[in-house]
Amino acid sequence: MPLSNVTDVIETINNPVSYFSLPTTQTLPIPSTSTRTVAHPHQAKRPNHVSPLQVLDLDRASRIFSRVASDAAENLPNPLDHDPWPAPTTMTVSGLPRLSTGRNGVGAFILQCKKLDFHYCDWAGSSKGMNSFIKTFLPKFAAAHPQIEITVSPRPRKHPVIIGQYINGRERAICVGNMEPLQVLQKATLLRDASGEKVKRVNKPVQSINESVRGVWSPYHGNGMRV
């Protein structure tokens, strides 16, 4: 007796006697003169008027139901995999594995002075300190500042001069006539540390591109101070 769907299988297993009218015992045909009696394990007594095909259909229905139930149990979705309200995930704040780099030029400082020219005279008396500086202090000064181009050139019948050239295109010259070697070294250091910008008077200790929007403080404004 063929079964159409799983509902029929369930109904058959729940009430097999009413569906198939199965007996307690029945006789299976054997190709011999003897007969063999098969007893159902769940029923004590059955009538003897049931055909063997009905018993085979019941066993087949039991096997089909077991297989369908096991397949359905395996294919059931896991509720944890499809949670409509998942728990909020927490994120730990961690720093990036990277060294901090300077963004204002401090991390990669570039000296503004790119060249220093030393001009002197061989016989003039005002170049005596410059000549002594060139012989004693200039080699050490040049070795300590390899990023600065240093040139020494004679200039007859004129006072000694130090000219500094900067990366912004400007130049600055200082006359060192009649100075001692240490004084010449101080002027060379001054040109080395200069930025090349035009010298101007500074009225405020802090310089900014945009002025403050707060304005000038006055005791006559605000809370209405009485005078």
mmCIF file of C-alpha atoms in Angstrom, residues 60-152:
data_model
loop_
_atom_site.group_PDB
_atom_site.id
_atom_site.type_symbol
_atom_site.label_atom_id
_atom_site.label_comp_id
_atom_site.label_asym_id
_atom_site.label_seq_id
_atom_site.Cartn_x
_atom_site.Cartn_y
_atom_site.Cartn_z
ATOM 1 C CA ARG A 60 8.180 -0.216 4.866
ATOM 2 C CA ALA A 61 6.213 2.708 6.301
ATOM 3 C CA SER A 62 8.150 2.420 9.566
ATOM 4 C CA ARG A 63 11.458 2.501 7.724
ATOM 5 C CA ILE A 64 10.358 5.452 5.585
ATOM 6 C CA PHE A 65 9.201 7.388 8.629
ATOM 7 C CA SER A 66 12.490 6.739 10.455
ATOM 8 C CA ARG A 67 14.516 7.877 7.450
ATOM 9 C CA VAL A 68 12.398 11.012 6.885
ATOM 10 C CA ALA A 69 12.534 11.927 10.581
ATOM 11 C CA SER A 70 16.316 11.556 10.699
ATOM 12 C CA ASP A 71 16.766 13.618 7.517
ATOM 13 C CA ALA A 72 14.471 16.333 8.869
ATOM 14 C CA ALA A 73 16.400 16.444 12.153
ATOM 15 C CA GLU A 74 19.684 16.851 10.287
ATOM 16 C CA ASN A 75 18.329 19.599 8.042
ATOM 17 C CA LEU A 76 16.773 21.680 10.811
ATOM 18 C CA PRO A 77 18.317 25.190 10.915
ATOM 19 C CA ASN A 78 20.383 26.078 13.929
ATOM 20 C CA PRO A 79 18.717 29.013 15.779
ATOM 21 C CA LEU A 80 22.141 30.288 16.837
ATOM 22 C CA ASP A 81 23.156 30.684 13.181
ATOM 23 C CA HIS A 82 20.150 32.877 12.385
ATOM 24 C CA ASP A 83 19.753 35.017 15.470
ATOM 25 C CA PRO A 84 17.444 37.962 14.635
ATOM 26 C CA TRP A 85 18.823 39.958 17.560
ATOM 27 C CA PRO A 86 22.573 39.273 17.707
ATOM 28 C CA ALA A 87 24.511 40.419 20.710
ATOM 29 C CA PRO A 88 26.444 43.657 20.174
ATOM 30 C CA THR A 89 30.104 43.113 19.448
ATOM 31 C CA THR A 90 32.711 44.952 21.446
ATOM 32 C CA MET A 91 35.721 46.583 19.812
ATOM 33 C CA THR A 92 38.917 47.172 21.710
ATOM 34 C CA VAL A 93 40.683 50.428 20.958
ATOM 35 C CA SER A 94 44.334 49.790 20.197
ATOM 36 C CA GLY A 95 47.059 52.001 18.820
ATOM 37 C CA LEU A 96 48.533 51.492 15.411
ATOM 38 C CA PRO A 97 51.975 49.872 15.361
ATOM 39 C CA ARG A 98 53.600 52.895 13.797
ATOM 40 C CA LEU A 99 56.100 55.453 14.954
ATOM 41 C CA SER A 100 54.952 59.038 15.179
ATOM 42 C CA THR A 101 56.258 61.306 12.459
ATOM 43 C CA GLY A 102 56.647 65.030 12.680
ATOM 44 C CA ARG A 103 54.287 67.067 10.527
ATOM 45 C CA ASN A 104 55.727 70.533 11.161
ATOM 46 C CA GLY A 105 59.297 69.984 9.978
ATOM 47 C CA VAL A 106 60.723 69.044 13.366
ATOM 48 C CA GLY A 107 61.142 65.390 12.442
ATOM 49 C CA ALA A 108 62.936 66.263 9.193
ATOM 50 C CA PHE A 109 64.652 69.564 9.895
ATOM 51 C CA ILE A 110 66.307 71.273 6.960
ATOM 52 C CA LEU A 111 68.859 73.966 7.627
ATOM 53 C CA GLN A 112 67.854 77.177 5.895
ATOM 54 C CA CYS A 113 71.421 78.255 5.170
ATOM 55 C CA LYS A 114 72.801 76.424 2.161
ATOM 56 C CA LYS A 115 76.040 78.326 1.413
ATOM 57 C CA LEU A 116 78.585 80.602 3.153
ATOM 58 C CA ASP A 117 81.108 82.723 1.217
ATOM 59 C CA PHE A 118 84.198 84.026 3.054
ATOM 60 C CA HIS A 119 85.956 86.928 1.320
ATOM 61 C CA TYR A 120 89.289 88.252 2.572
ATOM 62 C CA CYS A 121 92.280 90.353 1.516
ATOM 63 C CA ASP A 122 95.876 89.089 1.644
ATOM 64 C CA TRP A 123 97.630 92.281 2.784
ATOM 65 C CA ALA A 124 94.914 94.607 4.184
ATOM 66 C CA GLY A 125 95.049 95.113 7.961
ATOM 67 C CA SER A 126 91.263 94.781 8.363
ATOM 68 C CA SER A 127 91.449 91.149 7.152
ATOM 69 C CA LYS A 128 93.928 90.054 9.821
ATOM 70 C CA GLY A 129 91.215 88.465 11.992
ATOM 71 C CA MET A 130 89.555 86.849 8.946
ATOM 72 C CA ASN A 131 92.861 85.311 7.801
ATOM 73 C CA SER A 132 93.464 83.871 11.258
ATOM 74 C CA PHE A 133 89.909 82.492 11.366
ATOM 75 C CA ILE A 134 90.342 80.777 7.989
ATOM 76 C CA LYS A 135 93.522 79.048 9.160
ATOM 77 C CA THR A 136 92.363 77.934 12.633
ATOM 78 C CA PHE A 137 88.552 77.754 12.965
ATOM 79 C CA LEU A 138 87.180 77.326 9.449
ATOM 80 C CA PRO A 139 88.269 73.659 8.881
ATOM 81 C CA LYS A 140 86.480 72.520 12.056
ATOM 82 C CA PHE A 141 83.452 74.671 11.249
ATOM 83 C CA ALA A 142 83.160 73.143 7.758
ATOM 84 C CA ALA A 143 83.546 69.580 9.107
ATOM 85 C CA ALA A 144 80.765 70.176 11.658
ATOM 86 C CA HIS A 145 78.328 71.412 8.962
ATOM 87 C CA PRO A 146 78.594 69.191 5.879
ATOM 88 C CA GLN A 147 75.163 70.342 4.630
ATOM 89 C CA ILE A 148 76.486 73.884 4.068
ATOM 90 C CA GLU A 149 78.583 74.708 1.042
ATOM 91 C CA ILE A 150 81.586 76.817 2.108
ATOM 92 C CA THR A 151 83.744 78.813 -0.305
ATOM 93 C CA VAL A 152 86.794 80.993 0.408
#
